[in-house]
Short mmCIF file of C-alpha atoms in Angstrom, two decimals:
data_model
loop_
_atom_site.label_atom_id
_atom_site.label_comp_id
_atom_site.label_asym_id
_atom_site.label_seq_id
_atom_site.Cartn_x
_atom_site.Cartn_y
_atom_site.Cartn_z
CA UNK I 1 -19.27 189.46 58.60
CA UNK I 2 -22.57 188.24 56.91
CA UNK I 3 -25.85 190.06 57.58
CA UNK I 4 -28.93 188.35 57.02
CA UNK I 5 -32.51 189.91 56.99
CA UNK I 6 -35.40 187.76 57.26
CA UNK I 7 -37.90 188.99 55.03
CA UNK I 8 -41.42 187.54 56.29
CA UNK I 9 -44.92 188.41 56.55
CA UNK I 10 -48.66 188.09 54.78
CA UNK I 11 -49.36 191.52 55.54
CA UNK I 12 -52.37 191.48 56.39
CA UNK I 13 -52.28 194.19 59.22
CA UNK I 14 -51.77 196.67 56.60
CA UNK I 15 -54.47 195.96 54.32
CA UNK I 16 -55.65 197.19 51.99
CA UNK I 17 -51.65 198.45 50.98
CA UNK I 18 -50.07 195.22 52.02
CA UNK I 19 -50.69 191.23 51.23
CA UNK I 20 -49.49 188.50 50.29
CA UNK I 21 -46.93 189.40 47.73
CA UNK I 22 -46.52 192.94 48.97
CA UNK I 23 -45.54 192.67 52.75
CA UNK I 24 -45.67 195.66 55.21
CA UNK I 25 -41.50 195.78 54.65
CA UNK I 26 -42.20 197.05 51.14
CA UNK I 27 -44.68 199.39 51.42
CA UNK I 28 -42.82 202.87 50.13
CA UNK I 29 -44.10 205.37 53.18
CA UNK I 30 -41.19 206.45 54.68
CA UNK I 31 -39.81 210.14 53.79
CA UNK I 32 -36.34 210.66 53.84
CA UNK I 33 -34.19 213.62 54.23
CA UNK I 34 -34.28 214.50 50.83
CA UNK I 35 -37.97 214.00 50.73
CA UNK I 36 -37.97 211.16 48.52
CA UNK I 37 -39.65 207.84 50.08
CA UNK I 38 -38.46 204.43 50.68
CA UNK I 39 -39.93 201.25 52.02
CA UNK I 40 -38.91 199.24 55.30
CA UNK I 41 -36.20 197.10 53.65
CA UNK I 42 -34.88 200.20 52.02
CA UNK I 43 -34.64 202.00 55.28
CA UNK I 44 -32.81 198.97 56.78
CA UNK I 45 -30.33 198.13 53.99
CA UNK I 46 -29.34 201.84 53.43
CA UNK I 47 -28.71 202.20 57.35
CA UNK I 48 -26.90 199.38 57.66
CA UNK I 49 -24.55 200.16 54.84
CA UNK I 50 -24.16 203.69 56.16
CA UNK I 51 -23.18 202.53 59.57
CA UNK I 52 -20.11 200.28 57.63
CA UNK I 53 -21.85 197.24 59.12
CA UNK I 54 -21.43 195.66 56.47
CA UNK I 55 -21.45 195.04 52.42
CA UNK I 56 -22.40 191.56 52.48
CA UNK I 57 -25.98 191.34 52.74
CA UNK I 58 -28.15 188.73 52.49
CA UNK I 59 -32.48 188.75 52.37
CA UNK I 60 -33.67 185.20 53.66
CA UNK I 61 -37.88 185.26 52.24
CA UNK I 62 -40.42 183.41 50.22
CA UNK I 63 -40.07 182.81 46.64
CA UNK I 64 -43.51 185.10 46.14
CA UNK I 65 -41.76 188.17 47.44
CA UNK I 66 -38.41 188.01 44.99
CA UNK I 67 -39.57 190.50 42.43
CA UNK I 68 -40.35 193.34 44.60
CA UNK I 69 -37.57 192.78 46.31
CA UNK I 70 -35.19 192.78 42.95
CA UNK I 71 -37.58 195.62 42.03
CA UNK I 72 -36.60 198.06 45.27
CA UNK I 73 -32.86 196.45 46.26
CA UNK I 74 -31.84 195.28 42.89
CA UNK I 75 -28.24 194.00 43.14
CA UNK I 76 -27.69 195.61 46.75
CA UNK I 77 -28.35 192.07 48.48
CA UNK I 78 -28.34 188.25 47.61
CA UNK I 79 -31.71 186.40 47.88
CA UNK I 80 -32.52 182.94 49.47
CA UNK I 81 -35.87 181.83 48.99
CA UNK I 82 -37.61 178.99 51.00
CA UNK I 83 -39.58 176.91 49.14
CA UNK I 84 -42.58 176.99 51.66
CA UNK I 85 -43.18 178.76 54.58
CA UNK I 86 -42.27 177.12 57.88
CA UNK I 87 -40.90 179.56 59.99
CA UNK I 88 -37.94 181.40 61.18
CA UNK I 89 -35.39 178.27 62.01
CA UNK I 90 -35.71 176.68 58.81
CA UNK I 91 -35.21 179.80 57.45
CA UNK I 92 -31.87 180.62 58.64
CA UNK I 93 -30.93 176.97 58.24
CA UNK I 94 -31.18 177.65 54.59
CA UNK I 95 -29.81 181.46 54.78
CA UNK I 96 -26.89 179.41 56.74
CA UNK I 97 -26.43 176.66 53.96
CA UNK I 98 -26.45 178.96 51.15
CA UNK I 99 -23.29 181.22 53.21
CA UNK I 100 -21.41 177.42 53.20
CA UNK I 101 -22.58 176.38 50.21
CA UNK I 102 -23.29 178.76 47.77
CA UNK I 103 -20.96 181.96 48.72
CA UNK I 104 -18.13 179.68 50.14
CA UNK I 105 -17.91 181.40 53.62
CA UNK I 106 -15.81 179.58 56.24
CA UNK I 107 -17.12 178.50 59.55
CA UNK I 108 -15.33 180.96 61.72
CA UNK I 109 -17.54 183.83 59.56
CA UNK I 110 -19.62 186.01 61.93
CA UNK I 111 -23.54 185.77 60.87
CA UNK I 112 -25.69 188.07 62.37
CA UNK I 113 -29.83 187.61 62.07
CA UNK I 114 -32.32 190.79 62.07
CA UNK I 115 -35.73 191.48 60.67
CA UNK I 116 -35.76 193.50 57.67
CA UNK I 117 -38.28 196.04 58.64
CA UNK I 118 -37.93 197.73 62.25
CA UNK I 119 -38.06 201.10 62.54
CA UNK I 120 -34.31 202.19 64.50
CA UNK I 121 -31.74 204.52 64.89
CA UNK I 122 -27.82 204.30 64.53
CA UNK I 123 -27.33 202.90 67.62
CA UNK I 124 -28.40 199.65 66.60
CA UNK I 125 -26.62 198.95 64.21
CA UNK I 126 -23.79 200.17 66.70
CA UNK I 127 -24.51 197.46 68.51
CA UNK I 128 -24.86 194.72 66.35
CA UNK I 129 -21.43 195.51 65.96
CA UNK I 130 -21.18 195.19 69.65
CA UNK I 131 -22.49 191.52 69.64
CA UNK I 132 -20.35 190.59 66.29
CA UNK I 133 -17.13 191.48 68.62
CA UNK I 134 -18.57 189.43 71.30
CA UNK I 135 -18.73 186.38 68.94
CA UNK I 136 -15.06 187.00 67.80
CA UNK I 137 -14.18 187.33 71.70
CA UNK I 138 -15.91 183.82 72.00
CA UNK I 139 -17.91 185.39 74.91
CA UNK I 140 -20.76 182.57 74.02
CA UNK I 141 -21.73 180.72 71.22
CA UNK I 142 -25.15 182.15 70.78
CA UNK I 143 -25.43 186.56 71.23
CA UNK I 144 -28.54 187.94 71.13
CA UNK I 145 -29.87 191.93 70.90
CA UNK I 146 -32.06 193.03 73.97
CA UNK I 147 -34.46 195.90 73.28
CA UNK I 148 -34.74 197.99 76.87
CA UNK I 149 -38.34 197.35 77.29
CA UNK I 150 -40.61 200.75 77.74
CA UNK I 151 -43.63 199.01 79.16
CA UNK I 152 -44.79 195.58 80.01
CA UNK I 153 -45.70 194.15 76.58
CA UNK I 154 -47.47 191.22 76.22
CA UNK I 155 -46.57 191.01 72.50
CA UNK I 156 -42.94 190.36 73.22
CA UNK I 157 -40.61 187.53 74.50
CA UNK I 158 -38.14 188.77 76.82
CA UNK I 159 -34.75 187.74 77.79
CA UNK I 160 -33.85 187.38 81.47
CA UNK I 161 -30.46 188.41 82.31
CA UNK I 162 -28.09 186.72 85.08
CA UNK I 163 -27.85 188.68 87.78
CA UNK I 164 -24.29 188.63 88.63
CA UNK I 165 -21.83 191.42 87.95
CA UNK I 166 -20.90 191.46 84.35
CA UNK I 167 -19.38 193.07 81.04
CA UNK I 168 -21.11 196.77 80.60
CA UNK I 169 -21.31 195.46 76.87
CA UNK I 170 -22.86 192.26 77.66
CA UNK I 171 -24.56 189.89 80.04
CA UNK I 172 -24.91 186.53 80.71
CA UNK I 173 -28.11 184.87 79.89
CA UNK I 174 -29.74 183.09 82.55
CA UNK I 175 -33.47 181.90 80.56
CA UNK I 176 -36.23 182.95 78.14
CA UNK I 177 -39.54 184.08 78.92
CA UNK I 178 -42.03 184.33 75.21
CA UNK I 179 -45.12 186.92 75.09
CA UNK I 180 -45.94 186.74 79.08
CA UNK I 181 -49.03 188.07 80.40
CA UNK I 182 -48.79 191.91 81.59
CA UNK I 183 -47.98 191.10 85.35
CA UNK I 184 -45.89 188.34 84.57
CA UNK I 185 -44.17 190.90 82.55
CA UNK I 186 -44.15 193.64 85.23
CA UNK I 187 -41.97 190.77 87.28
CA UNK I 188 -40.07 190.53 84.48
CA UNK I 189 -38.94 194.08 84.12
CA UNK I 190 -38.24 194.25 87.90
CA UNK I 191 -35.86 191.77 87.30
CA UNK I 192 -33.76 193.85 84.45
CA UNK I 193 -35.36 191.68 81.51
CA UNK I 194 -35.35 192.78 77.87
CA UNK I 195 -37.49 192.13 74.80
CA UNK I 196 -35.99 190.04 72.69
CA UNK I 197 -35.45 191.65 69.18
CA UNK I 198 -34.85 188.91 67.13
CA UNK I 199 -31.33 189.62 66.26
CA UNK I 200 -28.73 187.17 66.42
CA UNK I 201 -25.40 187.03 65.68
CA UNK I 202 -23.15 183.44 65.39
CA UNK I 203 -20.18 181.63 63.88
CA UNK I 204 -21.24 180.17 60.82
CA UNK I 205 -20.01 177.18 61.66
CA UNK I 206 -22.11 177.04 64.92
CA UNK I 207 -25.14 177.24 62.63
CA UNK I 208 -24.14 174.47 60.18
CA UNK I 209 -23.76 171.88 63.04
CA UNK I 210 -26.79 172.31 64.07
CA UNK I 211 -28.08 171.87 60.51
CA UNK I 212 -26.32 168.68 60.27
CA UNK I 213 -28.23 167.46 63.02
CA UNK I 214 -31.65 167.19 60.54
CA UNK I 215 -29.71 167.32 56.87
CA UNK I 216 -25.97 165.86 56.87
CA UNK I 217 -24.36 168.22 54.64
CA UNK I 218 -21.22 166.20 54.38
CA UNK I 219 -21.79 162.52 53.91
CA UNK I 220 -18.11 160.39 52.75
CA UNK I 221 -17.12 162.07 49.53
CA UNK I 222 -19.92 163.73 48.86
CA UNK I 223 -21.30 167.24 50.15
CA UNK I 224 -24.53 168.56 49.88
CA UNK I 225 -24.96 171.27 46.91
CA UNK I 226 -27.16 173.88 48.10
CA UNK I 227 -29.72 173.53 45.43
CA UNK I 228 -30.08 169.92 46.87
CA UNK I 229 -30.37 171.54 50.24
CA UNK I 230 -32.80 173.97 49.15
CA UNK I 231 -35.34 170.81 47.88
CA UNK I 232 -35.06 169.03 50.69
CA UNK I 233 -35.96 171.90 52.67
CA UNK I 234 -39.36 170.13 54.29
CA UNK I 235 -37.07 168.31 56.41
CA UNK I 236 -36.38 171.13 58.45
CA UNK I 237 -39.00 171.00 61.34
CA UNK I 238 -41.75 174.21 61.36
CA UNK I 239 -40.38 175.58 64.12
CA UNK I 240 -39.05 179.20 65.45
CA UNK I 241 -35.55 179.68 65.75
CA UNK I 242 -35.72 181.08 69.46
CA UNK I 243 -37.59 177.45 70.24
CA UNK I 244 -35.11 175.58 68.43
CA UNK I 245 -31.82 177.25 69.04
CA UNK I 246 -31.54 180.05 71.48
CA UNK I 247 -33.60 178.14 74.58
CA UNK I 248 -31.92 175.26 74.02
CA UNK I 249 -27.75 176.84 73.81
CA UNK I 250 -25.84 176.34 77.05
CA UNK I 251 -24.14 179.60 76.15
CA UNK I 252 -25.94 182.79 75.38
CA UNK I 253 -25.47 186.22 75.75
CA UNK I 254 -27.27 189.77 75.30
CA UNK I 255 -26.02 192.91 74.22
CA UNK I 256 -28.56 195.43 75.71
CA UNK I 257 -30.05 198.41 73.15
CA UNK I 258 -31.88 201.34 74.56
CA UNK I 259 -32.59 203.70 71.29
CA UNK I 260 -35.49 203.69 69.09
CA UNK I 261 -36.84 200.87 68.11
CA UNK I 262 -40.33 200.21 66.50
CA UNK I 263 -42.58 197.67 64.87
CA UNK I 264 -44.15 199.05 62.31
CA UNK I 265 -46.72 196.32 61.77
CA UNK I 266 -50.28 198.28 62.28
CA UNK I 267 -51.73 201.02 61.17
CA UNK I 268 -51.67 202.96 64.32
CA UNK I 269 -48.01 202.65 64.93
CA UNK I 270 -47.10 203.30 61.62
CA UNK I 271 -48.71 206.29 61.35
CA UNK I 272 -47.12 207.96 64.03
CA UNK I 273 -43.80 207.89 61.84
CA UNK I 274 -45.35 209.28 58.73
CA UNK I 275 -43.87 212.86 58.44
CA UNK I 276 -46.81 213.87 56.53
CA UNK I 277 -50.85 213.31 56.71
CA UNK I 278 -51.60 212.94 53.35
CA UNK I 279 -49.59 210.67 51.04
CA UNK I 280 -50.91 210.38 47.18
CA UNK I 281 -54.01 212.08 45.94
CA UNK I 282 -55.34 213.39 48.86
CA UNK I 283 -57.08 216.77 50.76
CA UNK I 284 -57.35 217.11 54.09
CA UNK I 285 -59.70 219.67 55.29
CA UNK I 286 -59.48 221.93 58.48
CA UNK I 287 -61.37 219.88 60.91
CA UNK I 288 -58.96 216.97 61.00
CA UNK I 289 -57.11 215.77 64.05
CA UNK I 290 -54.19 213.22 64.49
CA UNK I 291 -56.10 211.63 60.87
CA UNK I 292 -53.76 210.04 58.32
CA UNK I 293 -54.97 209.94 54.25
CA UNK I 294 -53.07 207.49 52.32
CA UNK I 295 -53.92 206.98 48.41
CA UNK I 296 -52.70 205.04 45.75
CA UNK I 297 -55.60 205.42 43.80
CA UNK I 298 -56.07 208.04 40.77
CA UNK I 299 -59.38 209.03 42.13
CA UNK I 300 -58.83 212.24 44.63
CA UNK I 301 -60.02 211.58 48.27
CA UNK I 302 -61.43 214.45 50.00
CA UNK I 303 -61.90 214.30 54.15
CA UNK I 304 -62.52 216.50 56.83
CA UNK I 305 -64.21 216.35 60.52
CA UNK I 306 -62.36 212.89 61.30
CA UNK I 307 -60.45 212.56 64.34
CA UNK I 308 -58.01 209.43 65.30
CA UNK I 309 -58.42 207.97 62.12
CA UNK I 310 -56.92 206.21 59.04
CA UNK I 311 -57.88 206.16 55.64
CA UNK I 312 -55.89 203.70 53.10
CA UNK I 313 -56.75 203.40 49.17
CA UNK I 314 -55.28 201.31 46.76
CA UNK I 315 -56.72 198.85 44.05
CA UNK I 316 -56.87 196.19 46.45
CA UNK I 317 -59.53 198.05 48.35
CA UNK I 318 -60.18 201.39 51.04
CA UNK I 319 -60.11 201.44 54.54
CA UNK I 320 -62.08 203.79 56.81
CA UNK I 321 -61.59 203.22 60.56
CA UNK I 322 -60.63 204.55 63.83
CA UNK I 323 -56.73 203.61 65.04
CA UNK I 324 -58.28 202.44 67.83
CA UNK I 325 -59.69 199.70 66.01
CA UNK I 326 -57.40 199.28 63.52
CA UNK I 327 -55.70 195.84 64.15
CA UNK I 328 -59.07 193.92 63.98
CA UNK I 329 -58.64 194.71 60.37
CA UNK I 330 -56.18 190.89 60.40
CA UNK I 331 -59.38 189.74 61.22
CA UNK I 332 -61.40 190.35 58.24
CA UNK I 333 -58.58 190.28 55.23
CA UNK I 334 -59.10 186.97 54.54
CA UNK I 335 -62.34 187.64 52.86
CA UNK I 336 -61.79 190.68 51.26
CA UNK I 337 -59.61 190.58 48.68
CA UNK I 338 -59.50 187.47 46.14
CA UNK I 339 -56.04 188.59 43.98
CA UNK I 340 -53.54 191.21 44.79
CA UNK I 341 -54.26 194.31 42.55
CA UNK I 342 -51.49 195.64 42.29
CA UNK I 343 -47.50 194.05 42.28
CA UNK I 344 -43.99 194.68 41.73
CA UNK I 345 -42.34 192.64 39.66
CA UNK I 346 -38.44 192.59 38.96
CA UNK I 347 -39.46 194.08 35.28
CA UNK I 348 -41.61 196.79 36.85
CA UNK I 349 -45.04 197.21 37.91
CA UNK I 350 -48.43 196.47 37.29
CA UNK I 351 -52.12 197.23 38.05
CA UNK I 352 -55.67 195.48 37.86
CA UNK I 353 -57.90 197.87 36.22
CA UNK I 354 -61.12 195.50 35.74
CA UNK I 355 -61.68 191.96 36.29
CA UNK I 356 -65.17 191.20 35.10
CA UNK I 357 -66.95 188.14 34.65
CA UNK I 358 -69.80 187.24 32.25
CA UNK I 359 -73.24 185.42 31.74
CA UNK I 360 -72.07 183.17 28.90
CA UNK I 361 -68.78 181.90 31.26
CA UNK I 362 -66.42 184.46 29.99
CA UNK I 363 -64.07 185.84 32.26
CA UNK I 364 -61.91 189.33 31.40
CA UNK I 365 -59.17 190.88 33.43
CA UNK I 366 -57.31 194.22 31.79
CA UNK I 367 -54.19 195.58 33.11
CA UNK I 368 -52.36 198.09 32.77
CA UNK I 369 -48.47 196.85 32.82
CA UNK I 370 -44.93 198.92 33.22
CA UNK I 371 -42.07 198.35 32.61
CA UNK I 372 -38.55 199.76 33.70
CA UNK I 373 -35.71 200.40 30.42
CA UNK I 374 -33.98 197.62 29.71
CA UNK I 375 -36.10 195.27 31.30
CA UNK I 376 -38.00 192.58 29.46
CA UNK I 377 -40.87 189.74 30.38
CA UNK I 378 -39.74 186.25 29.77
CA UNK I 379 -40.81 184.54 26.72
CA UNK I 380 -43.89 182.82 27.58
CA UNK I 381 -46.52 180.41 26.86
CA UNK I 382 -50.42 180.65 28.27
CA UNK I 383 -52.74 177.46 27.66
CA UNK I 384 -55.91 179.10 28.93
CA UNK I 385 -56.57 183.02 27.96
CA UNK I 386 -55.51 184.95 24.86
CA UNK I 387 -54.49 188.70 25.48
CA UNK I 388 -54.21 191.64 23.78
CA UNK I 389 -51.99 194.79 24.34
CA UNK I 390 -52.28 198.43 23.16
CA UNK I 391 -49.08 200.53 23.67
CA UNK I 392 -49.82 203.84 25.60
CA UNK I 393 -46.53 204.96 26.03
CA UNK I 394 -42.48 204.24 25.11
CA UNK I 395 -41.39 201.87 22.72
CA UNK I 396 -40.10 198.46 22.98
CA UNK I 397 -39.28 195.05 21.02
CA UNK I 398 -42.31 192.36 20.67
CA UNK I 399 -42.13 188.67 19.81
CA UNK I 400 -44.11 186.47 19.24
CA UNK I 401 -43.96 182.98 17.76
CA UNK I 402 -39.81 184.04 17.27
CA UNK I 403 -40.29 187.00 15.38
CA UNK I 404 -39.18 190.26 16.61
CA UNK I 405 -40.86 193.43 15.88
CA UNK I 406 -40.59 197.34 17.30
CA UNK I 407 -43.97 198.60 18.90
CA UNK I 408 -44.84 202.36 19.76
CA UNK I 409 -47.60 204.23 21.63
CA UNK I 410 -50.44 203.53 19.43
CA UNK I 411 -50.04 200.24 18.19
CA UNK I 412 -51.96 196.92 19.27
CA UNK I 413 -51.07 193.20 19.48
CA UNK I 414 -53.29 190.26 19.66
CA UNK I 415 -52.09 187.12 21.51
CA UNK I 416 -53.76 184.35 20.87
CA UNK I 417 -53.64 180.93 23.53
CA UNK I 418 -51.23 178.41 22.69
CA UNK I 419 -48.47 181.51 21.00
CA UNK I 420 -45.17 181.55 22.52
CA UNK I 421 -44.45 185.73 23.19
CA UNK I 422 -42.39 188.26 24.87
CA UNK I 423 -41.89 192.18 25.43
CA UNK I 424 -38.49 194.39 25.97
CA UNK I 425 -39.02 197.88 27.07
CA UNK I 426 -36.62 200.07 25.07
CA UNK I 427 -37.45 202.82 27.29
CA UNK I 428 -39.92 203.15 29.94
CA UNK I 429 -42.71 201.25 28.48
CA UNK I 430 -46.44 201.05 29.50
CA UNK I 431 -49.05 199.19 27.86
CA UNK I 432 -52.94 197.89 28.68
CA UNK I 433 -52.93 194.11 28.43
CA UNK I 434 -56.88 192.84 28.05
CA UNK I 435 -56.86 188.86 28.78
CA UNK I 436 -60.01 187.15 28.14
CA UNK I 437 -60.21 183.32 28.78
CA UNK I 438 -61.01 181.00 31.57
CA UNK I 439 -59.45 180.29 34.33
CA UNK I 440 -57.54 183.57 33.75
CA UNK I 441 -55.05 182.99 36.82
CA UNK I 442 -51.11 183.64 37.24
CA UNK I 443 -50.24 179.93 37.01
CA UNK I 444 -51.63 179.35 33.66
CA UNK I 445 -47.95 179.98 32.35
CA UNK I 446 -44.68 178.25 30.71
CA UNK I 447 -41.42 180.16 30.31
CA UNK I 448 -38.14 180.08 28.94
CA UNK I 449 -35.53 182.29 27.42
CA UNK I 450 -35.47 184.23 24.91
CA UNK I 451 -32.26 185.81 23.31
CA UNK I 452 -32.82 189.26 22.30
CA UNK I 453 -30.83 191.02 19.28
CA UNK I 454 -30.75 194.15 20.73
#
């Protein structure tokens, strides 16, 4: 059995934590039992390995999201990324051609679909099993997870159940019903419906016909590699998998799930999960009620008389405001932050410190870079800014122009433009990296590898 996650988002009810690069899935705010945290996708991938669901898991996402993922699941999962965003059927069409293509899986393979981030229990992944025996049982072509609904949500699509008698563990599907209005959705629930959850589960093989239907795989003696797949990926219409596939199969069924189940995706439902009210460099006084302090920042935040509220800090900005009121936040990202300020990259982390522009047209932006033992930066090429790095702590290997040199806390490298260079962290290594050039922007770079003597 193949799990995929899909692995979405622009994060932008989360702000100022999450964005583009750094989806709400990643965001490391969940405490565990041994009071450590973990993100979403953590969560997710340890619980579904600790239920024996299975080993072979695979994160469907955009290419901008591989290094954090790398970064916080490192060889745990395989990664497909789409070229462009265009939704969630192309998505799995690809996730499906790289499980034929790539990993060699034969079409009578069980594939089940989930999000990567909701916030469950056991149980569901108890019954994802569920629907993966009701694939092998050939009960339909097309099984689906129903979330019991707990109130008439108009944020949901729901799946409406045949009536007839049936299996305890299943029921027929009879149609689909997407984000009704609330009493449209109070007729729904008198009829037994159920929120649809966005988990799937399929033969592989009932996947890949349907992929053949916009890119033939196999065409006389020659078969589609998946790399070829992956480039032609435009052809795939923009279109949502529940549109494309699910409303449109003769034979579906649903596998009803009545635990815990969450979406995470605001501030004011994530905070009721958080075990604690202040996360980071924060004080809470006495006068605080049901008020959560989160802060990435260095600088200590101090609050006290606030009540219902939630207060996020991070280099990408600080957000003051009632829960209330919190989702009109999506509203207002798109003009507030210009450049994510802080990343995770497969090779580590690293942070915007200043980015500062001048009267005479220069433009400076200073970091201050980590990276993990062992890892490295690619050897690499910038045409536009020239940087320069002071060691603050570990030691690591250098290169630049080819030749390899040791560097310490302390010492200082110039990089001018045009200079091919490189940096290996022989333990944990952190250095600030001053650019100054113009434009100074994350495209302005060539790589390739470099082969590294120690």
């Amino acid at each position: 059995m193949q799990l995929v996650l899909l692995s979405g988002g622009s994060g932008k009810r989360l702000w100022p934590l999450s964005n583009n690069a750094r989806s709400k899935q990643f965001l490391p705010l969940l405490e565990k039992e041994d009071g450590t945290m973990e993100s979403m996708v953590q969560r997710v991938v340890r619980q579904a390995t600790e239920a024996n669901l299975t080993n072979n898991i695979t994160l469907a996402t955009n290419a901008s999201q591989l290094d954090i993922i790398t970064n916080q699941l490192g060889n745990k999962v395989s990664v497909v990324t789409e070229p462009e965003r265009r939704d969630t059927f192309p998505a799995i069409a690809l996730a499906a051609s790289y499980l034929k293509l790539a990993k060699g899986c034969a079409n009578d393979e069980v594939v089940v679909i989930m999000p990567c981030d909701p916030y469950t229990e056991f149980g569901y992944f108890k019954t994802i099993a569920k629907m993966v025996e009701c694939v092998n049982a050939n009960v339909a072509d097309l099984v689906l997870m129903g979330i019991q609904p707990t109130y008439p949500s108009e944020k949901y699509g729901y799946v409406v159940p045949e009536q007839e008698k049936s299996s305890t563990e299943y029921k027929k599907v009879a149609r689909f019903t997407e984000k009704p209005s609330v009493d449209v959705a109070k007729q729904l629930l008198a009829q037994s419906a159920y929120w649809n959850g966005g988990v799937f589960a399929f033969r592989l093989g009932y996947m890949m016909q349907i992929v053949e239907k916009y890119m033939p795989i196999s065409n006389g003696d020659k078969t589609l590699s998946f790399d070829e797949v992956r480039n032609r990926y435009s052809e795939f219409p923009k279109i949502s998998f529940d549109y494309e596939v699910a409303e449109k199969s003769k034979s579906v069924a649903v596998v009803p799930f009545s635990g815990q189940w969450k979406d995470l995706g605001t501030w004011n439902t994530l905070t009721d999960e958080l075990k604690q009210h202040t996360i980071g460099n924060a004080v809470m006084g006495a006068h605080c009620e049901n008020t959560h302090v989160i802060n990435e920042l260095q600088n200590p935040i101090f609050v006290d008389g606030l009540k219902d509220v939630v207060v996020a800090a991070c280099p990408d900005g600080i957000l003051v405001c009632t829960k209330q009121h919190s989702e009109e936040i999506k509203k207002a990202v798109e003009n507030l932050t210009p450049r994510p300020m802080y990343e995770e990259r497969r090779w580590g982390t690293y942070r915007v410190l200043d980015d500062s522009y001048y009267a005479d047209g220069r433009h400076s932006l200073t970091k201050s870079i980590t990276l993990k033992q062992g890892k490295n930066i690619s050897y690499q090429i910038h045409h536009h800014r020239s940087e320069t790095w002071t060691f603050v702590e570990g030691e690591g290997i250098f290169v630049l122009d080819g030749q390899e040199q040791r560097v310490k806390a302390g010492d200082t490298v110039v990089i001018p433009v045009e200079h091919w260079h490189a940096i290996k962290a022989i333990t944990e290594l952190t250095f600030i990296e001053v650019q100054s050039g113009n434009p100074l922007i994350e495209e302005d770079i060539e790589r390739t590898e470099w082969k590294w003597s120690e």
